[in-house]
Structure formats: structure tokens, C-alpha cells
Amino acid sequence: MFHPKAETTIELKPESMNPERDQKLTEECEQRSAVDESDIEIIVKMLTPNPERLAKVKPEHLRDYHAHILAALNYIRNSTTEHYAVEFVLHPKIMHVLTGLALDEATSADKLGVILDIFINTTSRSQTLSQALIENYDMVSFIERLASGNGQHREKTIWLLSNLAGMCPELVHHRLISKNEDYLSSFIDMFTSGKDADVGPYYGQVAVSLSTLENNRHYLANSHLDKFLPLCGSLNPNRQARVTALSLLRNLAIDTKLHPLLLSKSEFLTAVVEPIMSKEYEFSDEEVEKLPLSLQYYDGAPIVDDDAEACIVDTLYKLCDSRHGRETLRNSGIYYVLREYHKFQKQSKLDDEMGVGSSAMGIIGPAGKMMQVLDQDNPLEALLSLLIRTEEEIGLPSDVNLGDVHMEE
């Protein structure tokens, strides 16, 4: 949970705290949205009936009134599968009425669930909307209030926070740390403890997004690395938690300053590579001796899907950004594991799908750092071709990072 400081109070205001930005958003929506102002007014009236008229509604008809609002909310939620809906929800009048309903403690649980769905669907595609919800309506405090209780929407609540953190990591970080300096430690505990399996992985996703910030990366690597390394392997039955843990390792690996610390732990490479290991792989005796001890007589099968595979290949690529990383991977026999995994893929007729949707050419966050893939379409083959080369063949000084050279090109 968030565990805010005892003296902290959360004041939630349904009105926007930035009217100037609202005006700019209104102008942008008018330019880009297919929904005109009259449509906006109709939706607003559907969601906020006249109080005087509502007071005259007979008690036996209030059920119909609430069903009317729920139907309107469901209509908006269903439309958020389309791209235009982002501009629609971004309109300050719509955003105001939705946040007003969400912040109203009298709003029923079913309506709140639909509103959370709307925000989840749209914030996943819009940094502008995420920023407006955070800065204009203090959405992080609203999420904190919901997540600190035992309501039925905790999973959706943390999912929304994960979206906001992915789009605006610095904004979310500053708001969380202002209430609790140890919030990130609390999130990691929720993710790794297994106490709350329904929401734990979502706390992990928030940590992944916030690990795009350098200070957070160093804090996680120095204080919590041992907690999420065990979650990457076959002993963890939760697929989502495995991928989340691997994503955390990927984000730590992008920071070359952390490579000596990460690679000083033999468990780190084991955690990264174990999901693609198999007892069927063919190694020579000399190759087996190079592998991390816990992988030398591995007796399992690969447990990766496309997402996990992308994280693993990307992590190893990021480790190859530094000379220390490349040399450690070679000395640990990682090339041999990747060689055998590539054979396994071909045998499984998956080779043509390698690289589709891979994050090896992606970024670790909205403002993240890009890692090039040596101009090859297949990240795994590119990684193999890099590790098989000597440092003399690569020809870079030890203090020059490979990724920096590719970015300059």
C-alpha cells in the first residue's frame, strides 16, 4: 500500500486546478476531435442532470436515473477502444464530469468501476491526458485513497497508477515521494511478498515505470535487487509477475553505471537467462564449466513467451552496452545459451516470429534511452553476432559505451 505519513491529509477537489490548461485543451480538442461542442454538452447533461429536476424524481424512479448514468458511462467506456475517444475524454468538460463522479464518495461502485476503465483505456494511449489528470485533478491522491482501502477496485486503481507512471514518471514520483519517502520500497514489498496476488504485479508495473528515473534505478539496484531476482524463474507460477520482474532487470541494465553492481551477483545473470534454459541444450564440457553454477545442470524447459523473451534479449543487449558487460557475458557462457536457444526456436518453427514486437529497439519509458540493434532485423541473431566478436574486433576504448556510438550514428 501507499502508507502515507501520519500527518498527511489528502484533500480531493473535483474542480480543475489549472483553468488555463483547460482552455488550451478545449482548443486542441476542437481542432482534432470529430466530436463537436454540442455532442459534448449532451454527454455532460446525461451525466450531470439538473439538481432541481433530480429532487423531484420519485424514490421509486431513482433506480432508472442511476441506470441512465451508468448507460452513458458504459457508452463512453465502449468507445474508448477507438482512438478518437482519447480526444473526447481529454475535453475539459468531459474530464471534469468524469473526475467529479469519481471523486464523489456517493458514486456507486459499479459507476466508479466504469470510470476507472475509461481512464485506464485512455491514459494508456495519451501522455497529455495522463498529465492533465495528475496536474489538474490530483489523480495520484485519488488513487492513493482508493488503494489504501479494501474496496473492490484496487486492481483497477493500481493499473491506472501504472499507466500514469508509464506516461509521466517524474510527475507521479514527485507526488508519491512527497507523501512517503519510502513509497518505492512499499511497492516492491507489495510486488515481491505475494501477500496480495491480485494487485501485487500491478505495483511491480508501477515500479518498472518509475525505474526509468536514474535515482530510482540506483535505489532499486542497491536496496531491493535480491527481492525480485527469484521472481524471474520457473519457481514463480505467475506469468505476469515473471515478466514484470524481468522488465525491472531490463530497466536497471540500461544504466551502464550499474553494470558492475548487477554483474557482481551471479544470481543476476541466472535470473535473466534461466527462463530460456532447457535440459535439452547441447553443451561441451568446456562450455558447461563457463555457465553460472546454478545453470550448469539445469533440468527444466524454456518458460518464455514473446514478452518475456523480449525482456531477456533486451536486457542482455543493454548489458552489452559496456565493455564490462560484454566481457562478463562471454566469460559466463551466455553466448552458448543463446546459441542453443536459437536452435530451439528454429526447431519450434518460431524463428520467423523473432523480433516481432520486441522491445530490443524500444525505449524503457516515454523519455527513455534507445538501444540500437546493429541494423539487424533479428535481435537474438544480432546479440549472438556481437558476443562472438572479441573486444579487439569491436574496436572501442574501454571507457566508451557501444550504445552511445550507435546513437551518434
Short mmCIF file of C-alpha atoms in Angstrom, two decimals:
data_model
loop_
_atom_site.label_atom_id
_atom_site.label_comp_id
_atom_site.label_asym_id
_atom_site.label_seq_id
_atom_site.Cartn_x
_atom_site.Cartn_y
_atom_site.Cartn_z
CA MET A 1 0.00 0.00 0.00
CA PHE A 2 0.99 3.64 -0.10
CA HIS A 3 1.43 4.05 3.67
CA PRO A 4 1.39 7.88 3.68
CA LYS A 5 2.91 9.78 6.59
CA ALA A 6 0.62 10.02 9.59
CA GLU A 7 0.29 13.80 9.41
CA THR A 8 -0.53 13.80 5.70
CA THR A 9 -4.10 14.57 4.75
CA ILE A 10 -5.50 14.00 1.28
CA GLU A 11 -7.67 16.80 0.00
CA LEU A 12 -9.52 15.86 -3.16
CA LYS A 13 -11.02 18.59 -5.28
CA PRO A 14 -13.39 17.79 -8.14
CA GLU A 15 -12.70 21.11 -9.85
CA SER A 16 -9.71 21.56 -12.13
CA MET A 17 -6.66 23.22 -10.61
CA ASN A 18 -5.49 24.59 -13.96
CA PRO A 19 -8.20 26.52 -15.87
CA GLU A 20 -5.60 27.93 -18.27
CA ARG A 21 -4.59 24.48 -19.41
CA ASP A 22 -8.26 23.53 -19.65
CA GLN A 23 -8.75 26.31 -22.17
CA LYS A 24 -5.82 25.08 -24.25
CA LEU A 25 -7.12 21.51 -24.12
CA THR A 26 -10.54 22.72 -25.24
CA GLU A 27 -8.99 24.43 -28.25
CA GLU A 28 -6.92 21.34 -29.10
CA CYS A 29 -9.97 19.08 -28.85
CA GLU A 30 -11.96 21.37 -31.12
CA GLN A 31 -9.20 21.18 -33.73
CA ARG A 32 -8.55 17.43 -33.59
CA SER A 33 -11.74 15.75 -32.39
CA ALA A 34 -14.65 14.71 -34.59
CA VAL A 35 -16.97 15.33 -31.64
CA ASP A 36 -18.32 18.89 -31.62
CA GLU A 37 -19.30 21.06 -28.67
CA SER A 38 -22.99 20.19 -28.92
CA ASP A 39 -22.16 16.48 -28.55
CA ILE A 40 -20.05 17.30 -25.52
CA GLU A 41 -22.93 19.20 -23.91
CA ILE A 42 -25.33 16.30 -24.48
CA ILE A 43 -22.99 13.84 -22.74
CA VAL A 44 -22.35 16.26 -19.88
CA LYS A 45 -26.10 16.71 -19.32
CA MET A 46 -26.62 12.95 -19.37
CA LEU A 47 -24.02 12.53 -16.63
CA THR A 48 -25.00 15.57 -14.54
CA PRO A 49 -28.79 16.10 -14.50
CA ASN A 50 -30.24 19.31 -13.10
CA PRO A 51 -30.31 19.06 -9.25
CA GLU A 52 -33.73 20.72 -9.04
CA ARG A 53 -35.16 18.26 -11.51
CA LEU A 54 -33.49 15.37 -9.73
CA ALA A 55 -35.05 16.45 -6.41
CA LYS A 56 -38.48 15.97 -7.96
CA VAL A 57 -37.77 12.40 -9.05
CA LYS A 58 -39.79 9.91 -7.05
CA PRO A 59 -37.74 7.45 -4.98
CA GLU A 60 -39.06 4.51 -7.00
CA HIS A 61 -37.69 6.14 -10.17
CA LEU A 62 -34.19 6.85 -8.84
CA ARG A 63 -33.12 3.41 -9.98
CA ASP A 64 -33.90 4.42 -13.55
CA TYR A 65 -31.93 7.63 -13.09
CA HIS A 66 -28.83 5.75 -11.94
CA ALA A 67 -29.23 3.24 -14.77
CA HIS A 68 -29.36 6.19 -17.19
CA ILE A 69 -26.00 7.50 -15.94
CA LEU A 70 -24.45 4.03 -15.95
CA ALA A 71 -25.58 3.51 -19.55
CA ALA A 72 -23.92 6.80 -20.56
CA LEU A 73 -20.70 5.80 -18.81
CA ASN A 74 -20.75 2.40 -20.49
CA TYR A 75 -21.19 4.11 -23.85
CA ILE A 76 -18.07 6.20 -23.21
CA ARG A 77 -16.12 3.16 -22.00
CA ASN A 78 -17.04 1.12 -25.05
CA SER A 79 -15.98 3.97 -27.33
CA THR A 80 -12.55 4.22 -25.68
CA THR A 81 -11.42 1.26 -27.76
CA GLU A 82 -11.28 3.76 -30.64
CA HIS A 83 -8.50 6.34 -30.97
CA TYR A 84 -10.86 9.32 -31.27
CA ALA A 85 -12.16 8.65 -27.77
CA VAL A 86 -8.90 9.89 -26.26
CA GLU A 87 -9.60 13.37 -27.63
CA PHE A 88 -13.17 13.09 -26.39
CA VAL A 89 -12.19 12.22 -22.81
CA LEU A 90 -9.44 14.84 -22.97
CA HIS A 91 -12.05 17.57 -23.39
CA PRO A 92 -12.05 19.50 -20.08
CA LYS A 93 -15.85 19.34 -19.72
CA ILE A 94 -15.86 15.56 -20.08
CA MET A 95 -12.78 15.17 -17.90
CA HIS A 96 -14.35 17.42 -15.27
CA VAL A 97 -17.60 15.48 -15.07
CA LEU A 98 -15.82 12.09 -15.03
CA THR A 99 -13.39 13.11 -12.30
CA GLY A 100 -16.22 14.76 -10.39
CA LEU A 101 -18.15 11.49 -10.39
CA ALA A 102 -15.05 9.51 -9.47
CA LEU A 103 -14.20 11.78 -6.54
CA ASP A 104 -17.78 11.81 -5.25
CA GLU A 105 -18.00 9.32 -2.40
CA ALA A 106 -21.69 8.88 -3.20
CA THR A 107 -20.85 7.38 -6.61
CA SER A 108 -21.75 3.70 -6.67
CA ALA A 109 -19.09 1.02 -7.06
CA ASP A 110 -20.34 -0.04 -10.49
CA LYS A 111 -20.14 3.52 -11.84
CA LEU A 112 -16.69 4.01 -10.35
CA GLY A 113 -15.52 0.79 -11.96
CA VAL A 114 -16.62 2.00 -15.39
CA ILE A 115 -14.95 5.40 -14.88
CA LEU A 116 -11.70 3.67 -13.93
CA ASP A 117 -11.99 1.57 -17.11
CA ILE A 118 -12.38 4.77 -19.15
CA PHE A 119 -9.28 6.32 -17.60
CA ILE A 120 -7.28 3.09 -17.94
CA ASN A 121 -8.13 2.74 -21.63
CA THR A 122 -7.34 6.36 -22.49
CA THR A 123 -4.29 7.04 -20.31
CA SER A 124 -2.59 4.03 -21.89
CA ARG A 125 -2.54 5.99 -25.15
CA SER A 126 -2.26 9.62 -24.11
CA GLN A 127 0.50 11.35 -22.20
CA THR A 128 -1.45 14.62 -22.43
CA LEU A 129 -4.47 13.10 -20.72
CA SER A 130 -2.30 11.47 -18.06
CA GLN A 131 -0.59 14.77 -17.33
CA ALA A 132 -3.91 16.61 -17.13
CA LEU A 133 -5.36 14.07 -14.68
CA ILE A 134 -2.28 14.33 -12.47
CA GLU A 135 -1.80 18.09 -12.53
CA ASN A 136 -5.36 19.34 -12.94
CA TYR A 137 -7.20 16.87 -10.70
CA ASP A 138 -4.53 15.41 -8.41
CA MET A 139 -5.38 11.92 -9.62
CA VAL A 140 -2.47 10.37 -7.71
CA SER A 141 -4.05 11.38 -4.38
CA PHE A 142 -7.38 9.94 -5.54
CA ILE A 143 -5.66 6.67 -6.41
CA GLU A 144 -3.94 6.70 -3.03
CA ARG A 145 -7.26 6.98 -1.26
CA LEU A 146 -8.77 4.06 -3.17
CA ALA A 147 -5.70 1.84 -2.92
CA SER A 148 -5.39 2.38 0.83
CA GLY A 149 -8.83 0.90 1.42
CA ASN A 150 -10.25 -2.55 0.85
CA GLY A 151 -12.58 -1.66 -2.00
CA GLN A 152 -13.33 -3.90 -4.94
CA HIS A 153 -11.47 -1.71 -7.44
CA ARG A 154 -7.94 -1.91 -6.03
CA GLU A 155 -6.69 -3.82 -9.07
CA LYS A 156 -8.04 -1.22 -11.49
CA THR A 157 -6.77 1.57 -9.26
CA ILE A 158 -3.15 0.38 -9.34
CA TRP A 159 -3.50 -0.39 -13.05
CA LEU A 160 -4.41 3.26 -13.60
CA LEU A 161 -1.45 4.36 -11.49
CA SER A 162 0.76 2.13 -13.63
CA ASN A 163 -0.49 3.90 -16.77
CA LEU A 164 0.08 7.33 -15.27
CA ALA A 165 3.58 6.35 -14.12
CA GLY A 166 4.37 4.98 -17.56
CA MET A 167 3.34 8.21 -19.26
CA CYS A 168 4.53 10.73 -16.63
CA PRO A 169 7.06 9.01 -14.34
CA GLU A 170 8.54 12.19 -12.88
CA LEU A 171 5.16 13.71 -12.04
CA VAL A 172 3.97 10.53 -10.33
CA HIS A 173 7.27 10.08 -8.49
CA HIS A 174 7.26 13.61 -7.08
CA ARG A 175 3.69 13.25 -5.82
CA LEU A 176 4.29 9.88 -4.23
CA ILE A 177 7.56 10.76 -2.56
CA SER A 178 6.09 13.97 -1.14
CA LYS A 179 3.71 11.80 0.91
CA ASN A 180 6.01 8.89 1.68
CA GLU A 181 9.77 8.90 1.11
CA ASP A 182 9.77 5.08 1.23
CA TYR A 183 6.89 4.56 -1.21
CA LEU A 184 9.05 2.64 -3.71
CA SER A 185 10.11 0.20 -1.01
CA SER A 186 6.42 -0.34 -0.17
CA PHE A 187 5.63 -1.02 -3.84
CA ILE A 188 8.45 -3.55 -4.14
CA ASP A 189 7.26 -5.29 -0.96
CA MET A 190 3.72 -5.48 -2.36
CA PHE A 191 5.11 -6.92 -5.60
CA THR A 192 7.53 -9.44 -4.14
CA SER A 193 5.81 -10.59 -0.94
CA GLY A 194 2.96 -12.45 -2.63
CA LYS A 195 0.60 -11.22 0.09
CA ASP A 196 -1.86 -9.78 -2.41
CA ALA A 197 -1.56 -11.72 -5.65
CA ASP A 198 -4.31 -9.75 -7.40
CA VAL A 199 -2.65 -6.34 -7.17
CA GLY A 200 0.99 -7.23 -6.46
CA PRO A 201 2.06 -7.42 -10.13
CA TYR A 202 0.48 -4.02 -10.77
CA TYR A 203 2.61 -2.47 -8.03
CA GLY A 204 5.54 -4.09 -9.81
CA GLN A 205 4.47 -2.45 -13.07
CA VAL A 206 4.44 0.94 -11.36
CA ALA A 207 7.98 0.24 -10.11
CA VAL A 208 9.02 -0.67 -13.66
CA SER A 209 7.76 2.66 -14.99
CA LEU A 210 9.36 4.62 -12.15
CA SER A 211 12.67 2.80 -12.63
CA THR A 212 13.08 4.90 -15.78
CA LEU A 213 14.30 7.59 -13.35
CA GLU A 214 18.00 7.29 -12.56
CA ASN A 215 17.74 7.79 -8.79
CA ASN A 216 15.08 5.09 -8.58
CA ARG A 217 17.17 2.67 -10.64
CA HIS A 218 20.12 3.08 -8.29
CA TYR A 219 17.91 2.74 -5.22
CA LEU A 220 16.33 -0.48 -6.54
CA ALA A 221 19.66 -1.97 -7.57
CA ASN A 222 21.30 -1.22 -4.22
CA SER A 223 18.40 -2.00 -1.89
CA HIS A 224 15.94 -4.40 -3.49
CA LEU A 225 17.64 -6.40 -6.26
CA ASP A 226 17.70 -9.63 -4.26
CA LYS A 227 13.93 -9.43 -3.72
CA PHE A 228 12.82 -9.64 -7.33
CA LEU A 229 15.56 -11.82 -8.83
CA PRO A 230 13.81 -15.05 -7.66
CA LEU A 231 10.57 -13.97 -9.38
CA CYS A 232 12.07 -14.30 -12.87
CA GLY A 233 12.39 -18.08 -12.97
CA SER A 234 10.33 -21.24 -13.17
CA LEU A 235 9.61 -21.36 -9.43
CA ASN A 236 7.28 -18.39 -9.88
CA PRO A 237 3.98 -19.67 -11.38
CA ASN A 238 2.66 -16.14 -12.02
CA ARG A 239 3.43 -15.28 -15.64
CA GLN A 240 2.66 -11.57 -15.21
CA ALA A 241 4.94 -11.30 -12.18
CA ARG A 242 7.78 -13.04 -14.08
CA VAL A 243 7.57 -10.60 -16.97
CA THR A 244 7.35 -7.65 -14.57
CA ALA A 245 10.47 -8.79 -12.70
CA LEU A 246 12.33 -9.24 -15.99
CA SER A 247 11.22 -5.76 -17.04
CA LEU A 248 12.74 -4.34 -13.87
CA LEU A 249 16.05 -6.05 -14.65
CA ARG A 250 15.92 -4.63 -18.17
CA ASN A 251 15.50 -1.09 -16.90
CA LEU A 252 18.35 -1.49 -14.44
CA ALA A 253 20.58 -2.87 -17.18
CA ILE A 254 20.21 0.23 -19.34
CA ASP A 255 22.31 2.13 -16.79
CA THR A 256 25.96 1.27 -17.53
CA LYS A 257 26.96 2.70 -14.14
CA LEU A 258 25.08 -0.20 -12.56
CA HIS A 259 26.68 -2.96 -14.65
CA PRO A 260 29.49 -3.73 -12.16
CA LEU A 261 26.98 -4.00 -9.29
CA LEU A 262 24.45 -6.07 -11.23
CA LEU A 263 27.02 -8.46 -12.67
CA SER A 264 28.83 -8.89 -9.36
CA LYS A 265 25.88 -11.07 -8.34
CA SER A 266 25.89 -14.44 -10.09
CA GLU A 267 22.16 -14.63 -9.37
CA PHE A 268 21.55 -11.70 -11.71
CA LEU A 269 22.59 -13.47 -14.91
CA THR A 270 20.91 -16.65 -13.69
CA ALA A 271 17.63 -14.77 -13.25
CA VAL A 272 17.88 -13.24 -16.72
CA VAL A 273 18.84 -16.41 -18.57
CA GLU A 274 17.03 -19.21 -16.70
CA PRO A 275 13.65 -18.65 -18.47
CA ILE A 276 15.24 -19.58 -21.83
CA MET A 277 17.28 -22.53 -20.48
CA SER A 278 16.49 -26.15 -21.30
CA LYS A 279 17.82 -29.53 -20.26
CA GLU A 280 17.80 -30.42 -23.97
CA TYR A 281 20.55 -27.94 -24.84
CA GLU A 282 23.82 -29.46 -26.03
CA PHE A 283 26.94 -28.02 -24.40
CA SER A 284 30.50 -29.28 -24.44
CA ASP A 285 32.19 -29.88 -21.09
CA GLU A 286 34.20 -26.69 -21.52
CA GLU A 287 31.02 -24.71 -22.25
CA VAL A 288 29.22 -26.12 -19.21
CA GLU A 289 32.07 -25.03 -16.95
CA LYS A 290 31.63 -21.43 -18.08
CA LEU A 291 27.92 -21.26 -17.21
CA PRO A 292 26.71 -19.88 -13.88
CA LEU A 293 26.80 -22.74 -11.38
CA SER A 294 23.02 -22.99 -10.97
CA LEU A 295 22.58 -23.39 -14.74
CA GLN A 296 25.27 -26.00 -15.36
CA TYR A 297 22.94 -28.94 -14.80
CA TYR A 298 19.61 -27.29 -15.42
CA ASP A 299 16.75 -29.79 -15.60
CA GLY A 300 13.85 -27.71 -16.91
CA ALA A 301 12.39 -26.34 -20.13
CA PRO A 302 12.05 -22.78 -21.52
CA ILE A 303 9.13 -20.90 -19.93
CA VAL A 304 9.17 -17.74 -22.02
CA ASP A 305 6.52 -16.11 -24.16
CA ASP A 306 7.07 -13.20 -26.54
CA ASP A 307 7.03 -10.58 -23.78
CA ALA A 308 9.48 -12.42 -21.54
CA GLU A 309 11.75 -13.21 -24.46
CA ALA A 310 11.82 -9.55 -25.50
CA CYS A 311 12.80 -8.53 -21.95
CA ILE A 312 15.59 -11.11 -21.81
CA VAL A 313 17.11 -10.25 -25.18
CA ASP A 314 16.80 -6.55 -24.45
CA THR A 315 18.43 -6.92 -21.02
CA LEU A 316 21.39 -8.78 -22.49
CA TYR A 317 21.68 -6.13 -25.21
CA LYS A 318 21.78 -3.38 -22.65
CA LEU A 319 24.46 -5.26 -20.72
CA CYS A 320 26.47 -5.35 -23.94
CA ASP A 321 26.47 -1.55 -23.93
CA SER A 322 29.55 -1.60 -21.66
CA ARG A 323 32.79 -3.47 -22.15
CA HIS A 324 32.47 -4.89 -18.64
CA GLY A 325 29.05 -6.24 -19.55
CA ARG A 326 30.18 -7.85 -22.80
CA GLU A 327 33.19 -9.50 -21.19
CA THR A 328 31.11 -10.82 -18.30
CA LEU A 329 28.53 -12.32 -20.66
CA ARG A 330 31.26 -14.04 -22.68
CA ASN A 331 33.04 -15.33 -19.58
CA SER A 332 29.74 -16.65 -18.20
CA GLY A 333 28.95 -18.67 -21.33
CA ILE A 334 25.84 -16.66 -22.20
CA TYR A 335 26.71 -16.94 -25.89
CA TYR A 336 26.32 -20.73 -25.68
CA VAL A 337 22.92 -20.44 -24.02
CA LEU A 338 21.70 -18.02 -26.70
CA ARG A 339 23.09 -20.27 -29.45
CA GLU A 340 21.12 -23.24 -28.13
CA TYR A 341 18.01 -21.19 -27.57
CA HIS A 342 18.18 -20.02 -31.17
CA LYS A 343 18.33 -23.65 -32.27
CA PHE A 344 15.35 -24.43 -30.04
CA GLN A 345 13.38 -21.65 -31.70
CA LYS A 346 14.12 -22.95 -35.16
CA GLN A 347 13.06 -26.42 -34.15
CA SER A 348 9.83 -24.96 -32.81
CA LYS A 349 9.26 -23.05 -36.06
CA LEU A 350 9.24 -19.77 -34.18
CA ASP A 351 12.28 -18.23 -35.82
CA ASP A 352 10.25 -16.18 -38.30
CA GLU A 353 8.41 -14.53 -35.42
CA MET A 354 11.57 -13.47 -33.59
CA GLY A 355 11.78 -9.73 -33.19
CA VAL A 356 8.09 -9.03 -33.82
CA GLY A 357 7.01 -6.74 -31.04
CA SER A 358 10.43 -6.96 -29.41
CA SER A 359 11.44 -4.11 -27.17
CA ALA A 360 15.08 -4.54 -28.10
CA MET A 361 14.78 -1.47 -30.29
CA GLY A 362 12.37 0.20 -27.94
CA ILE A 363 12.73 2.56 -25.03
CA ILE A 364 12.40 1.96 -21.34
CA GLY A 365 9.94 4.80 -20.83
CA PRO A 366 8.40 7.80 -22.58
CA ALA A 367 11.63 9.76 -22.15
CA GLY A 368 13.84 6.69 -22.17
CA LYS A 369 17.09 5.93 -23.91
CA MET A 370 17.03 3.95 -27.15
CA MET A 371 19.23 0.93 -27.74
CA GLN A 372 20.14 0.14 -31.35
CA VAL A 373 20.19 -3.42 -32.67
CA LEU A 374 23.18 -3.34 -35.02
CA ASP A 375 20.98 -2.85 -38.10
CA GLN A 376 19.65 -6.41 -37.96
CA ASP A 377 16.02 -7.48 -38.04
CA ASN A 378 16.52 -10.32 -35.56
CA PRO A 379 17.63 -9.07 -32.12
CA LEU A 380 18.76 -12.51 -30.96
CA GLU A 381 20.97 -13.04 -34.02
CA ALA A 382 22.37 -9.53 -33.61
CA LEU A 383 23.19 -10.32 -29.99
CA LEU A 384 24.91 -13.56 -30.97
CA SER A 385 26.97 -11.77 -33.61
CA LEU A 386 28.06 -9.21 -31.02
CA LEU A 387 29.07 -11.71 -28.33
CA ILE A 388 31.06 -13.89 -30.72
CA ARG A 389 33.29 -10.93 -31.58
CA THR A 390 36.32 -10.05 -29.47
CA GLU A 391 36.84 -6.59 -27.99
CA GLU A 392 39.67 -6.10 -30.47
CA GLU A 393 37.24 -6.76 -33.32
CA ILE A 394 34.71 -4.34 -31.85
CA GLY A 395 37.49 -1.79 -31.53
CA LEU A 396 36.14 0.53 -28.82
CA PRO A 397 38.10 2.03 -25.91
CA SER A 398 37.07 0.53 -22.57
CA ASP A 399 35.51 3.82 -21.43
CA VAL A 400 33.26 4.21 -24.49
CA ASN A 401 29.79 2.65 -24.41
CA LEU A 402 28.60 0.85 -27.52
CA GLY A 403 25.11 2.33 -27.28
CA ASP A 404 26.47 5.88 -27.28
CA VAL A 405 28.32 5.21 -30.53
CA HIS A 406 25.16 3.85 -32.19
CA MET A 407 23.11 6.85 -31.08
CA GLU A 408 25.62 9.25 -32.60
CA GLU A 409 25.35 7.38 -35.88
#
